[in-house]
Amino acid sequence: MKSCSGSKNLTLFILATFSTNIQADDILYSALDVCPASCTGIPESWTVYNEVGHLTACDQPMLFDFAVYNPLDNPLTHTKIRACKAEGLISTDVTQKPNTESPSSNVKDNKNRLLATSTCFSATEKEEEVDFITTGTRQSSAADLLVILQVVQKCFQDEKACDSKILFGYFRGAIVGVYTGPNIDNHATTPSILSNVIDQLCGSERTSENTLGVITDTKGRPEGFSSLQKAVRSWSDGKCHKFTGTTTNLSKISIWESKLTTHQRSNYLTGRRLNQLNPRTDCPIVAVASGDGCGSLATKVS
């Protein structure tokens, strides 16, 4: 099964004409395929688009990444969206179900099949009350939303994704945005938190390191991408995002949270990764940049 990390040389085509305020290397999307390249490399090697509309042309589940502090709804903003096709992260028969079909099992069922344990670092399981927010009406099917939620969850279940803190996914109009603070063990926590549509664990007593949020949009419009960006930006600032919908308090949500300092957590992750390396002289050292998206493993080989 393909994972969210690795390396692969991508063959891309440069668009011949472009706006004067956009660099040529910022529009490296394929001229032969409406879908981006597969998720087999670091985000820096993913297909690059200059607007979110290109994502809606692809009929496959995708992961994408962009700067959360460059407003998508500002026409003066230079937009760079990196995307990849999430083939291999979920079975093909699931993605081929018609849009009108309801999912055979919900996300909570999938959560119960996973035995969540703290694997990223030393963390303690706590049951927290989480705000669950519902807004608007759904236009994308429940099956499509379930598919992209499963893709995002599988990405976070990869042990190499311990440092992945922000992740976006898209499939047939369903968009998902996830933020997990550095003190949150995303590998153990996401099965529980992704069982809901929009939820956030935040507040005045929590910093960005201890904040967690999940947001989805099923209308498939450009405004949806902007809404997700604003929510994730709020969470990364350690703030609760203000939603206009109905809020319900959910209890007994399992959150795996670390009490380690940033320095202690960094040393723990570094030691854990070094212990997993094959002790050969030609084995490359893998460095992970904190805050990058899924698949952001940079391999440094001398």
XYZ file of C-alpha atoms in Angstrom:
302
model
C 0.000 0.000 0.000
C 1.283 3.421 -0.838
C 1.937 5.673 2.106
C 1.870 9.405 2.628
C 5.624 9.663 2.416
C 8.431 8.498 0.201
C 10.118 9.691 -2.921
C 9.295 9.654 -6.607
C 10.339 11.685 -9.613
C 7.350 13.475 -11.091
C 6.943 14.399 -14.760
C 5.067 17.688 -14.984
C 4.229 20.119 -17.754
C 4.629 23.897 -17.603
C 1.698 25.975 -18.780
C 2.853 28.277 -21.571
C 0.773 31.323 -20.647
C 0.311 32.723 -17.179
C -0.462 35.907 -15.313
C 2.423 38.307 -14.856
C 2.170 38.153 -11.079
C 2.555 34.357 -10.936
C 5.886 32.593 -11.247
C 6.218 29.885 -13.894
C 7.207 27.229 -11.377
C 4.009 27.917 -9.422
C 1.710 26.462 -12.095
C 3.214 23.048 -12.666
C -0.006 21.135 -13.105
C -0.293 18.364 -15.654
C -1.588 19.188 -19.114
C -2.593 15.567 -19.729
C -4.349 14.602 -16.497
C -6.884 16.667 -14.555
C -5.782 14.850 -11.387
C -2.503 15.567 -9.592
C 0.356 13.098 -9.191
C 0.105 10.292 -6.622
C 0.862 10.850 -2.934
C 4.274 9.212 -3.001
C 6.524 12.152 -2.195
C 6.989 15.117 0.087
C 4.535 18.015 -0.446
C 7.262 19.961 -2.216
C 7.101 17.368 -5.004
C 3.308 17.352 -5.316
C 1.499 18.889 -8.285
C 1.158 22.672 -7.980
C -2.005 24.637 -8.814
C -2.645 28.373 -8.662
C -6.341 28.148 -7.747
C -8.625 25.757 -5.875
C -10.867 25.305 -8.906
C -8.362 22.876 -10.414
C -8.961 20.454 -7.535
C -12.660 20.144 -8.340
C -11.884 18.790 -11.826
C -10.409 15.574 -10.402
C -12.797 12.741 -9.488
C -10.356 10.994 -7.131
C -9.659 11.522 -3.406
C -6.861 14.052 -2.940
C -4.684 15.509 -0.226
C -3.655 19.128 -0.615
C -1.566 21.704 1.177
C -1.342 25.494 1.139
C -0.205 28.342 3.370
C -2.896 28.978 5.978
C -1.825 32.608 6.408
C -2.239 33.569 2.729
C -6.003 34.305 2.462
C -7.603 32.353 -0.376
C -10.482 34.833 -0.556
C -8.150 37.774 -1.223
C -7.731 38.303 -5.003
C -4.337 39.922 -4.356
C -3.003 36.809 -2.621
C -0.429 34.737 -4.465
C -1.927 31.236 -4.243
C 0.137 28.074 -4.378
C -1.734 24.824 -3.745
C 0.161 21.539 -3.691
C -1.984 18.460 -4.236
C -1.627 14.718 -4.722
C -3.959 11.881 -5.658
C -4.547 9.577 -2.685
C -4.598 6.323 -4.630
C -3.535 3.336 -2.573
C -4.680 4.928 0.695
C -8.200 3.530 0.329
C -9.732 0.670 -1.651
C -10.812 1.450 -5.215
C -14.302 -0.020 -4.818
C -15.132 2.576 -2.169
C -14.322 5.513 -4.454
C -16.345 4.023 -7.308
C -19.607 3.929 -5.367
C -22.222 6.277 -6.849
C -22.712 9.622 -5.117
C -26.264 8.728 -4.102
C -25.233 5.657 -2.126
C -25.028 5.858 1.641
C -21.913 4.470 3.319
C -22.257 0.908 4.565
C -20.617 1.868 7.854
C -20.014 5.183 9.515
C -16.768 6.644 10.735
C -17.491 5.625 14.319
C -17.507 1.972 13.230
C -14.100 2.464 11.646
C -12.876 4.133 14.828
C -13.898 1.122 16.909
C -11.835 -1.197 14.683
C -8.674 0.709 15.581
C -7.032 0.156 18.941
C -5.726 3.633 19.667
C -2.490 3.746 21.619
C 0.024 6.521 22.022
C 2.712 5.854 19.438
C 4.113 9.263 18.507
C 5.467 10.165 21.942
C 4.749 9.735 25.632
C 1.120 10.812 25.965
C -1.799 10.206 28.298
C -5.330 9.371 27.180
C -8.002 11.730 28.481
C -11.716 11.952 27.800
C -12.578 15.506 26.806
C -15.734 17.445 26.010
C -15.536 18.666 22.426
C -17.712 21.208 20.621
C -19.523 19.665 17.644
C -20.759 22.245 15.112
C -23.193 21.745 12.235
C -23.710 24.439 9.614
C -25.722 24.728 6.401
C -26.966 21.867 4.252
C -25.039 18.986 2.762
C -24.671 18.831 -1.021
C -21.946 16.209 -1.333
C -23.061 12.684 -0.396
C -22.320 11.083 2.960
C -20.359 8.382 1.118
C -18.023 10.952 -0.451
C -17.423 12.630 2.899
C -16.726 9.254 4.486
C -14.175 8.419 1.788
C -12.080 11.543 2.294
C -12.335 11.249 6.092
C -10.974 7.704 5.789
C -8.128 8.917 3.574
C -7.147 11.602 6.086
C -7.407 9.142 8.966
C -5.201 6.599 7.177
C -2.655 9.318 6.567
C -2.504 10.180 10.241
C -2.325 6.486 11.159
C 1.033 6.262 9.391
C 3.657 6.382 12.143
C 5.792 8.573 9.886
C 3.083 11.239 10.204
C 3.700 11.993 13.880
C 4.908 15.478 12.963
C 2.038 16.124 10.553
C -0.120 18.788 12.173
C -2.148 20.288 9.316
C -3.807 18.244 6.586
C -6.469 18.950 3.957
C -8.407 16.492 1.793
C -10.921 16.752 -1.064
C -13.231 14.305 -2.848
C -16.249 15.092 -5.055
C -17.162 18.312 -3.282
C -16.359 17.106 0.235
C -13.480 19.018 1.858
C -11.755 18.155 5.146
C -9.321 20.246 7.182
C -7.547 18.939 10.287
C -5.285 20.683 12.793
C -3.590 18.880 15.691
C -1.317 20.812 18.038
C 2.218 19.518 18.666
C 1.181 18.144 22.079
C -1.614 16.054 20.525
C -0.727 12.503 19.473
C -2.495 12.561 16.099
C -1.886 8.843 15.481
C -3.926 7.853 18.536
C -6.399 10.750 18.634
C -7.653 11.078 15.050
C -9.734 7.846 15.040
C -11.830 9.371 17.819
C -11.945 12.958 16.622
C -12.707 12.098 12.977
C -15.869 10.288 14.025
C -17.552 13.695 13.881
C -17.989 16.204 11.077
C -16.852 19.508 12.601
C -15.389 19.653 16.072
C -12.820 21.614 18.010
C -10.979 21.268 21.307
C -9.787 24.731 22.256
C -10.249 27.539 24.741
C -8.508 30.185 26.819
C -6.762 27.521 28.892
C -5.236 25.898 25.800
C -2.368 27.059 23.610
C -1.967 26.132 19.943
C 0.136 23.154 21.076
C -2.890 21.673 22.855
C -5.574 22.679 20.357
C -7.266 20.253 17.991
C -9.876 20.804 15.294
C -11.611 19.098 12.377
C -13.781 20.895 9.826
C -15.567 19.668 6.712
C -17.442 21.388 3.910
C -19.677 19.449 1.526
C -20.770 22.178 -0.878
C -17.643 21.961 -3.023
C -17.494 25.712 -3.666
C -14.338 27.894 -3.587
C -15.692 29.596 -0.466
C -15.490 26.250 1.303
C -11.720 26.113 0.896
C -11.467 29.612 2.347
C -13.663 28.654 5.313
C -11.471 25.665 6.099
C -8.366 27.821 5.831
C -9.738 30.365 8.318
C -10.681 27.660 10.815
C -7.280 25.960 10.669
C -5.564 29.343 10.944
C -7.538 30.083 14.131
C -6.558 26.742 15.635
C -2.894 27.192 14.737
C -3.084 30.523 16.593
C -4.476 28.701 19.635
C -7.940 30.226 19.234
C -11.419 28.755 18.890
C -12.925 29.420 15.490
C -16.280 31.204 15.428
C -18.868 29.140 13.564
C -22.390 30.298 12.763
C -24.034 26.900 13.054
C -25.514 24.912 15.926
C -23.039 23.784 18.597
C -23.509 20.572 20.563
C -21.236 19.485 23.401
C -19.795 16.003 22.918
C -18.333 14.166 25.899
C -16.069 11.125 26.210
C -13.904 11.895 23.193
C -10.505 10.214 23.634
C -7.644 12.692 23.310
C -4.011 11.594 23.659
C -2.088 14.552 25.005
C 1.558 14.995 25.986
C 2.874 16.915 28.978
C 6.363 17.019 27.511
C 7.944 20.340 26.684
C 8.693 21.123 23.050
C 12.369 20.268 23.624
C 11.575 16.988 25.404
C 9.084 15.964 22.729
C 11.572 16.754 19.966
C 14.248 14.643 21.662
C 11.757 11.791 22.114
C 10.771 11.792 18.443
C 14.380 12.081 17.288
C 15.479 9.168 19.460
C 12.511 7.082 18.383
C 13.255 7.626 14.703
C 16.950 6.879 15.131
C 16.123 3.621 16.922
C 13.982 2.565 13.968
C 16.770 3.064 11.432
C 18.508 0.062 9.983
C 22.042 0.184 11.468
C 23.840 0.170 8.122
C 26.494 2.672 7.128
C 24.542 3.603 3.979
C 21.229 4.127 5.787
C 19.973 7.700 5.237
C 19.007 9.909 8.163
C 15.393 11.064 7.948
C 14.597 14.534 9.267
C 11.009 15.639 9.823
C 10.053 19.313 9.764
C 7.483 20.087 12.441
C 4.251 21.583 11.134
C 4.465 20.144 7.634
C 1.612 18.201 6.105
C 1.256 14.462 5.651
C 4.160 13.032 3.736
C 6.562 15.770 4.744
C 9.486 13.461 5.350
C 12.654 14.932 3.920
C 15.408 12.394 3.348
C 18.906 13.782 3.677
C 21.613 11.677 2.087
C 25.187 12.892 1.995
